[in-house]
CSV table of C-alpha atoms and ligand atoms in Angstrom, one decimal:
chain,number,residue,atom,x,y,z
S,1,UNK,CA,7.8,33.2,4.7
S,2,UNK,CA,11.0,30.6,4.1
S,3,UNK,CA,9.4,27.7,2.1
S,4,UNK,CA,7.8,24.7,4.5
S,5,UNK,CA,9.6,21.7,5.4
S,6,UNK,CA,8.5,18.9,3.6
S,7,UNK,CA,10.6,16.2,5.3
S,8,UNK,CA,9.4,13.4,7.7
S,9,UNK,CA,10.2,10.6,9.3
S,10,UNK,CA,8.1,7.1,8.2
S,11,UNK,CA,9.6,3.7,10.1
S,12,UNK,CA,12.1,5.6,12.0
S,13,UNK,CA,14.0,6.8,8.2
S,14,UNK,CA,14.2,10.3,6.6
S,15,UNK,CA,12.5,11.1,3.6
S,16,UNK,CA,12.3,14.4,2.7
S,17,UNK,CA,9.2,14.8,1.4
S,18,UNK,CA,5.8,12.3,2.1
S,19,UNK,CA,5.9,10.9,-1.2
S,20,UNK,CA,6.6,7.0,-1.5
S,21,UNK,CA,6.6,5.3,-5.1
S,22,UNK,CA,4.3,2.3,-4.3
S,23,UNK,CA,4.9,-1.3,-5.0
S,24,UNK,CA,4.4,-1.9,-9.1
S,25,UNK,CA,6.2,-2.2,-12.0
S,26,UNK,CA,7.5,1.5,-11.4
S,27,UNK,CA,9.8,0.1,-9.2
S,28,UNK,CA,11.1,-3.1,-10.7
S,29,UNK,CA,14.3,-1.5,-12.3
S,30,UNK,CA,18.0,0.1,-10.9
S,31,UNK,CA,16.7,2.1,-13.7
S,32,UNK,CA,13.2,3.2,-12.2
S,33,UNK,CA,14.4,4.0,-9.6
S,34,UNK,CA,17.0,6.2,-10.3
S,35,UNK,CA,14.9,8.4,-12.4
S,36,UNK,CA,11.6,8.1,-9.5
S,37,UNK,CA,14.5,10.0,-6.8
S,38,UNK,CA,15.4,12.9,-9.4
S,39,UNK,CA,11.4,13.3,-10.2
S,40,UNK,CA,11.4,13.7,-6.5
S,41,UNK,CA,10.4,10.8,-4.9
S,42,UNK,CA,10.5,10.6,-1.2
S,43,UNK,CA,10.9,7.1,-1.3
S,44,UNK,CA,10.5,3.9,-3.1
S,45,UNK,CA,8.9,0.5,-2.6
S,46,UNK,CA,10.4,-2.1,-4.6
S,47,UNK,CA,7.8,-4.2,-6.7
S,48,UNK,CA,6.5,-7.2,-4.4
S,49,UNK,CA,8.3,-10.7,-4.4
S,50,UNK,CA,6.0,-14.1,-4.5
S,51,UNK,CA,7.1,-16.9,-3.7
S,52,UNK,CA,7.8,-19.4,-6.1
S,53,UNK,CA,5.2,-22.1,-5.0
S,54,UNK,CA,2.4,-19.5,-4.5
S,55,UNK,CA,2.8,-18.4,-7.9
S,56,UNK,CA,2.9,-21.8,-9.9
S,57,UNK,CA,-0.7,-22.1,-6.9
S,58,UNK,CA,-1.7,-19.0,-8.8
S,59,UNK,CA,-0.4,-20.1,-12.9
S,60,UNK,CA,-3.3,-23.2,-11.9
S,61,UNK,CA,-6.4,-20.7,-10.4
S,62,UNK,CA,-5.9,-18.2,-13.0
S,63,UNK,CA,-6.1,-20.4,-15.8
S,64,UNK,CA,-9.8,-21.8,-14.3
S,65,UNK,CA,-10.9,-18.4,-13.9
S,66,UNK,CA,-14.0,-18.3,-13.0
S,67,UNK,CA,-14.1,-20.7,-10.4
S,68,UNK,CA,-11.5,-18.1,-8.3
S,69,UNK,CA,-12.6,-16.0,-5.5
S,70,UNK,CA,-9.5,-14.4,-4.9
S,71,UNK,CA,-6.6,-12.8,-7.3
S,72,UNK,CA,-3.9,-10.8,-6.5
S,73,UNK,CA,-4.0,-7.1,-8.9
S,74,UNK,CA,-0.3,-7.7,-9.8
S,75,UNK,CA,-0.9,-11.2,-10.3
S,76,UNK,CA,-0.2,-11.1,-14.1
S,77,UNK,CA,3.2,-9.1,-13.9
S,78,UNK,CA,3.9,-12.5,-12.5
S,79,UNK,CA,2.8,-15.0,-14.9
S,80,UNK,CA,5.2,-13.2,-17.1
S,81,UNK,CA,8.0,-13.9,-14.4
S,82,UNK,CA,7.2,-17.3,-13.9
S,83,UNK,CA,9.8,-18.0,-16.1
S,84,UNK,CA,12.6,-16.4,-14.6
S,85,UNK,CA,15.3,-18.5,-12.6
S,86,UNK,CA,16.6,-17.0,-9.4
S,87,UNK,CA,14.2,-14.6,-9.0
S,88,UNK,CA,15.2,-14.2,-5.4
S,89,UNK,CA,18.6,-13.3,-6.6
S,90,UNK,CA,17.5,-11.3,-9.1
S,91,UNK,CA,15.1,-9.0,-6.3
S,92,UNK,CA,18.0,-9.1,-3.9
S,93,UNK,CA,20.5,-7.7,-6.4
S,94,UNK,CA,18.1,-5.3,-7.2
S,95,UNK,CA,17.8,-4.2,-3.8
S,96,UNK,CA,22.0,-3.5,-3.3
S,97,UNK,CA,22.1,-2.0,-7.1
S,98,UNK,CA,19.1,0.4,-5.9
S,99,UNK,CA,21.0,1.3,-2.8
S,100,UNK,CA,24.0,1.5,-4.7
S,101,UNK,CA,22.4,4.2,-7.2
S,102,UNK,CA,20.2,6.3,-5.4
S,103,UNK,CA,19.9,8.2,-1.3
S,104,UNK,CA,16.1,7.5,-1.1
S,105,UNK,CA,15.2,5.0,1.2
S,106,UNK,CA,14.5,1.5,-1.0
S,107,UNK,CA,12.0,-0.9,0.6
S,108,UNK,CA,11.7,-4.1,-0.2
S,109,UNK,CA,7.9,-5.6,-0.2
S,110,UNK,CA,7.0,-9.7,-0.1
S,111,UNK,CA,4.0,-11.2,-0.9
S,112,UNK,CA,2.4,-13.1,2.0
S,113,UNK,CA,-0.5,-15.8,2.4
S,114,UNK,CA,1.1,-18.0,5.5
S,115,UNK,CA,4.2,-17.7,7.4
S,116,UNK,CA,6.6,-20.4,5.9
S,117,UNK,CA,9.6,-19.0,3.9
S,118,UNK,CA,8.4,-15.7,4.5
S,119,UNK,CA,10.9,-15.6,7.1
S,120,UNK,CA,14.0,-17.2,4.8
S,121,UNK,CA,13.0,-14.3,1.8
S,122,UNK,CA,12.8,-11.3,4.7
S,123,UNK,CA,15.9,-12.3,6.0
S,124,UNK,CA,18.2,-12.2,2.5
S,125,UNK,CA,16.4,-8.7,2.0
S,126,UNK,CA,17.9,-7.5,5.3
S,127,UNK,CA,21.3,-8.7,4.2
S,128,UNK,CA,21.3,-7.3,1.0
S,129,UNK,CA,20.5,-3.8,2.6
S,130,UNK,CA,16.6,-3.1,2.3
S,131,UNK,CA,16.2,0.1,4.4
S,132,UNK,CA,12.3,-2.0,5.1
S,133,UNK,CA,10.0,-4.7,4.3
S,134,UNK,CA,6.4,-4.7,3.6
S,135,UNK,CA,4.3,-7.7,4.0
S,136,UNK,CA,2.2,-7.2,0.9
S,137,UNK,CA,-0.8,-9.4,2.8
S,138,UNK,CA,-3.5,-9.1,0.8
S,139,UNK,CA,-5.9,-11.8,0.1
S,140,UNK,CA,-9.9,-11.5,-0.4
S,141,UNK,CA,-12.1,-13.1,2.7
S,142,UNK,CA,-14.1,-15.0,0.1
S,143,UNK,CA,-13.3,-18.6,2.2
S,144,UNK,CA,-16.2,-18.7,4.6
S,145,UNK,CA,-14.7,-21.5,6.6
S,146,UNK,CA,-12.1,-19.3,7.4
S,147,UNK,CA,-13.6,-17.0,10.1
S,148,UNK,CA,-11.6,-13.4,11.1
S,149,UNK,CA,-9.9,-15.1,14.3
S,150,UNK,CA,-8.0,-17.1,11.9
S,151,UNK,CA,-7.5,-14.5,9.3
S,152,UNK,CA,-6.5,-12.3,12.4
S,153,UNK,CA,-3.8,-15.5,13.4
S,154,UNK,CA,-2.5,-16.0,10.0
S,155,UNK,CA,-1.7,-12.2,9.9
S,156,UNK,CA,-0.1,-12.3,13.3
S,157,UNK,CA,1.7,-14.9,12.9
S,158,UNK,CA,3.5,-14.0,10.1
S,159,UNK,CA,4.5,-10.8,11.3
S,160,UNK,CA,6.1,-12.2,14.2
S,161,UNK,CA,7.5,-14.7,12.6
S,162,UNK,CA,8.9,-11.9,10.1
S,163,UNK,CA,9.7,-9.4,13.5
S,164,UNK,CA,11.8,-12.3,15.4
S,165,UNK,CA,14.1,-12.5,12.4
S,166,UNK,CA,15.1,-9.2,11.5
S,167,UNK,CA,16.0,-6.2,12.6
S,168,UNK,CA,14.8,-4.2,9.6
S,169,UNK,CA,11.6,-2.1,10.1
S,170,UNK,CA,8.0,-4.0,9.1
S,171,UNK,CA,5.7,-2.7,7.6
S,172,UNK,CA,1.9,-4.7,6.9
S,173,UNK,CA,0.0,-4.1,3.8
S,174,UNK,CA,-3.5,-5.1,4.0
S,175,UNK,CA,-6.3,-5.1,2.1
S,176,UNK,CA,-9.9,-3.1,2.8
S,177,UNK,CA,-11.8,-5.9,2.9
S,178,UNK,CA,-11.1,-7.0,6.2
S,179,UNK,CA,-13.7,-7.5,9.0
S,180,UNK,CA,-14.0,-4.8,11.2
S,181,UNK,CA,-10.9,-3.3,10.2
S,182,UNK,CA,-9.9,-0.6,13.6
S,183,UNK,CA,-10.1,-3.9,15.3
S,184,UNK,CA,-7.5,-6.1,12.9
S,185,UNK,CA,-5.3,-3.2,12.8
S,186,UNK,CA,-4.9,-2.2,16.1
S,187,UNK,CA,-3.9,-6.4,16.8
S,188,UNK,CA,-1.4,-5.3,13.6
S,189,UNK,CA,-0.1,-2.3,15.8
S,190,UNK,CA,-0.1,-4.0,19.2
S,191,UNK,CA,1.9,-7.4,17.2
S,192,UNK,CA,4.8,-4.7,16.8
S,193,UNK,CA,5.1,-3.6,13.2
S,194,UNK,CA,6.6,-0.5,12.4
S,195,UNK,CA,3.8,0.8,10.2
S,196,UNK,CA,0.6,-0.4,8.2
S,197,UNK,CA,-0.6,1.0,4.4
S,198,UNK,CA,-4.2,1.1,3.6
S,199,UNK,CA,-4.7,-0.4,1.3
S,200,UNK,CA,-3.4,-2.3,-1.5
S,201,UNK,CA,-5.6,-2.6,-4.3
S,202,UNK,CA,-7.2,-5.8,-5.5
S,203,UNK,CA,-7.8,-7.1,-9.0
S,204,UNK,CA,-11.3,-6.4,-10.5
S,205,UNK,CA,-13.3,-8.7,-12.3
S,206,UNK,CA,-15.3,-7.8,-15.0
S,207,UNK,CA,-16.9,-9.3,-17.5
S,208,UNK,CA,-16.7,-9.0,-21.8
S,209,UNK,CA,-20.1,-9.9,-23.0
S,210,UNK,CA,-20.3,-10.5,-26.2
S,211,UNK,CA,-17.1,-13.2,-25.4
S,212,UNK,CA,-19.5,-14.2,-22.7
S,213,UNK,CA,-16.4,-14.3,-20.2
S,214,UNK,CA,-14.3,-13.2,-17.6
S,215,UNK,CA,-11.9,-10.1,-18.1
S,216,UNK,CA,-10.1,-7.5,-16.0
S,217,UNK,CA,-11.9,-4.5,-15.1
S,218,UNK,CA,-10.2,-1.1,-14.5
S,219,UNK,CA,-6.3,-1.9,-12.6
S,220,UNK,CA,-5.4,1.5,-12.6
S,221,UNK,CA,-7.1,3.5,-9.3
S,222,UNK,CA,-9.3,6.9,-10.0
S,223,UNK,CA,-9.4,9.9,-7.8
S,224,UNK,CA,-12.6,8.7,-6.6
S,225,UNK,CA,-11.4,5.4,-4.6
S,226,UNK,CA,-9.2,8.0,-2.4
S,227,UNK,CA,-12.8,8.7,-0.1
S,228,UNK,CA,-12.5,5.3,1.4
S,229,UNK,CA,-8.3,5.1,2.4
S,230,UNK,CA,-9.6,9.0,3.9
S,231,UNK,CA,-12.1,7.6,6.3
S,232,UNK,CA,-9.7,4.2,7.6
S,233,UNK,CA,-7.0,6.9,7.9
S,234,UNK,CA,-8.9,9.2,9.9
S,235,UNK,CA,-10.3,6.8,12.3
S,236,UNK,CA,-6.9,5.3,12.5
S,237,UNK,CA,-5.1,7.9,13.4
S,238,UNK,CA,-3.9,8.5,16.8
S,239,UNK,CA,-5.1,4.9,17.8
S,240,UNK,CA,-1.9,2.6,16.8
S,241,UNK,CA,1.7,3.4,17.7
S,242,UNK,CA,2.8,2.3,15.0
S,243,UNK,CA,3.3,5.5,11.2
S,244,UNK,CA,0.7,4.7,8.8
S,245,UNK,CA,0.9,5.1,4.7
S,246,UNK,CA,-2.1,5.9,2.7
S,247,UNK,CA,-2.3,4.1,-0.4
S,248,UNK,CA,-4.7,4.1,-3.3
S,249,UNK,CA,-6.7,7.2,-4.7
S,250,UNK,CA,-4.0,9.5,-4.1
S,251,UNK,CA,-3.9,11.5,-8.0
S,252,UNK,CA,-2.1,15.0,-6.8
S,253,UNK,CA,-1.2,17.4,-4.5
S,254,UNK,CA,-4.8,17.6,-2.7
S,255,UNK,CA,-5.4,14.1,-2.3
S,256,UNK,CA,-1.6,14.1,-0.8
S,257,UNK,CA,-2.9,17.1,1.6
S,258,UNK,CA,-5.9,15.6,2.8
S,259,UNK,CA,-4.6,12.1,3.4
S,260,UNK,CA,-2.0,14.1,5.5
S,261,UNK,CA,-5.2,16.2,7.0
S,262,UNK,CA,-6.3,12.9,8.2
S,263,UNK,CA,-3.7,11.3,9.6
S,264,UNK,CA,-1.3,9.5,7.5
S,265,UNK,CA,2.8,9.7,7.7
S,266,UNK,CA,3.0,9.4,4.2
S,267,UNK,CA,1.6,9.0,0.9
S,268,UNK,CA,2.3,6.0,-1.5
S,269,UNK,CA,1.0,6.8,-5.3
S,270,UNK,CA,0.9,4.1,-8.3
S,271,UNK,CA,-2.0,4.8,-10.8
S,272,UNK,CA,-2.2,8.7,-10.9
S,273,UNK,CA,1.9,8.1,-12.2
S,274,UNK,CA,1.0,5.8,-14.9
S,275,UNK,CA,-1.9,7.9,-15.6
S,276,UNK,CA,0.4,11.0,-16.1
S,277,UNK,CA,4.3,10.7,-15.6
S,278,UNK,CA,6.6,11.4,-13.1
S,279,UNK,CA,6.5,14.8,-13.2
S,280,UNK,CA,3.8,14.0,-11.1
S,281,UNK,CA,5.9,13.5,-8.4
S,282,UNK,CA,7.1,17.4,-8.2
S,283,UNK,CA,3.5,18.6,-9.2
S,284,UNK,CA,2.7,17.0,-6.0
S,285,UNK,CA,5.8,18.2,-3.6
S,286,UNK,CA,4.7,21.8,-5.4
S,287,UNK,CA,1.2,22.0,-5.0
S,288,UNK,CA,1.8,20.6,-1.1
S,289,UNK,CA,4.4,23.6,-0.7
S,290,UNK,CA,2.2,26.2,-2.1
S,291,UNK,CA,-0.6,24.9,0.4
S,292,UNK,CA,1.5,24.9,3.3
S,293,UNK,CA,2.4,28.6,2.9
S,294,UNK,CA,-0.4,29.4,2.3
S,295,UNK,CA,-1.8,28.3,5.7
S,296,UNK,CA,1.5,29.9,6.7
S,297,UNK,CA,2.7,26.0,7.9
S,298,UNK,CA,6.6,25.2,8.5
S,299,UNK,CA,6.5,21.7,8.7
S,300,UNK,CA,4.2,18.6,8.3
S,301,UNK,CA,4.3,18.1,11.9
S,302,UNK,CA,2.1,21.3,12.4
S,303,UNK,CA,-1.1,20.1,10.6
S,304,UNK,CA,-0.5,16.3,10.4
S,305,UNK,CA,-3.5,14.6,12.0
S,306,UNK,CA,-6.0,17.9,12.5
S,307,UNK,CA,-8.7,16.2,10.9
S,308,UNK,CA,-8.5,12.6,11.8
S,309,UNK,CA,-11.6,11.0,13.4
S,310,UNK,CA,-10.0,12.4,16.8
S,311,UNK,CA,-8.8,16.0,16.4
S,312,UNK,CA,-11.9,16.5,13.4
S,313,UNK,CA,-14.3,17.8,16.4
S,314,UNK,CA,-16.9,15.9,14.3
S,315,UNK,CA,-16.1,12.6,14.8
S,316,UNK,CA,-19.5,11.4,13.3
S,317,UNK,CA,-19.0,12.2,9.7
S,318,UNK,CA,-16.0,10.2,9.0
S,319,UNK,CA,-18.2,7.2,10.3
S,320,UNK,CA,-21.1,8.5,8.6
S,321,UNK,CA,-22.5,5.5,6.0
S,322,UNK,CA,-26.5,6.8,5.1
S,323,UNK,CA,-26.3,9.3,2.6
S,324,UNK,CA,-29.3,10.7,4.3
S,325,UNK,CA,-30.0,14.5,3.2
S,326,UNK,CA,-27.2,14.1,1.0
S,327,UNK,CA,-29.7,12.2,-0.9
S,328,UNK,CA,-32.0,14.8,-0.8
S,329,UNK,CA,-30.3,17.4,-3.0
S,330,UNK,CA,-30.1,14.7,-5.4
S,331,UNK,CA,-33.5,14.8,-7.6
E,1,FMN,C1,0.5,-2.2,-12.1
E,1,FMN,C2,-0.1,-2.5,-11.1
E,1,FMN,C3,1.1,-3.5,-10.5
E,1,FMN,C4,1.3,-3.5,-9.2
E,1,FMN,N1,2.2,-4.6,-8.2
E,1,FMN,C5,2.2,-4.4,-6.6
E,1,FMN,C6,3.2,-5.7,-6.0
E,1,FMN,O1,3.5,-6.3,-7.1
E,1,FMN,N2,3.4,-5.0,-4.7
E,1,FMN,C7,2.1,-4.9,-3.9
E,1,FMN,O2,1.9,-4.6,-2.8
E,1,FMN,N3,1.0,-4.2,-4.6
E,1,FMN,C8,1.2,-4.0,-6.1
E,1,FMN,N4,0.2,-2.8,-6.7
E,1,FMN,C9,-0.6,-2.1,-6.0
E,1,FMN,C10,0.0,-0.4,-5.7
E,1,FMN,O3,1.4,-0.7,-4.9
E,1,FMN,C11,-1.2,0.0,-4.8
E,1,FMN,O4,-1.1,0.0,-3.3
E,1,FMN,C12,-2.4,0.9,-5.7
E,1,FMN,O5,-2.0,0.5,-6.8
E,1,FMN,C13,-3.4,1.7,-5.4
E,1,FMN,O6,-2.2,3.1,-5.0
E,1,FMN,P1,-2.8,4.1,-6.5
E,1,FMN,O7,-4.3,4.3,-6.2
E,1,FMN,O8,-1.8,4.8,-6.0
E,1,FMN,O9,-3.0,3.5,-7.8
E,1,FMN,C14,0.3,-2.6,-8.3
E,1,FMN,C15,-0.6,-1.9,-9.0
E,1,FMN,C16,-1.0,-2.0,-10.0
E,1,FMN,C17,-1.2,-0.8,-10.7
């Protein structure tokens, strides 16, 4: 049998394989992006650009951490970047230079919590040559004054303003902490985005019991985080017009294959590359190739979504929340 074709399309962009390096410190320089392409990445999402006002606001909030109700996982990185002048100019240069240096798609990322100013950033990013724009819209819905409708309205307002401003594909990266995720994603889809990333990972608080202070929990995911993403990818597959990028807990080729079977168009990876090394990208594509050969699949479209909720023949399995009989075996 011939070598199977790993290529796929995401947001209308042609990718040589479905592995995208997610927004993180792994994608914050041209040198790193060139290396990622060499190591086999299908595309990259650049480190997020944060609006300066939000960073300053975060600064105050991070210093009173004990009163905080939400924190962005990447905010700590940005505390270091806060002194850098011309943060936007540097970011635009990163886009332009990366585009010159690599052939793989370069997706920019901005962090949104309000609809203000993002359209300006979006326009500049498009002009700089980004292939697509990921809106990293991540907040923990901890405000009991803000209902589901308000959160959805803010999200849709941001999408509609950005969509009106730029022509390149727009992707929304969301957190798993939303009321009624299916409905939320359907609204986002109807607002016209080309893709949804499920999910960003929140900074996790911990407690230092010796110092009696709040500390940082695990920054990186583990393979056991895969199941939550898998569940929602499978349930949303086939329901949306837009593409689905799976993110969180994908650490190896097996994780990639599972997400594709559940219906993901692409897989974003970050933690696994921090834990292992960049050679993990090649191991993932090799595992995918071997698995496709053994199942006689020639292209990803032949099996993508085969085990989504709609196609699996066992839709209830994806919605099961109690362990019941599984608990019984743990005596
Ligand atoms: C050190 C670090 C920095 C990150 N920075 C960003 C960022 O700037 N923007 C963003 O959207 N996500 C950021 N993330 C989240 C990742 O893109 C990804 O969604 C998350 O880590 C889950 O994927 P994983 O399980 O493969 O790590 C960051 C994650 C890590 C570990």
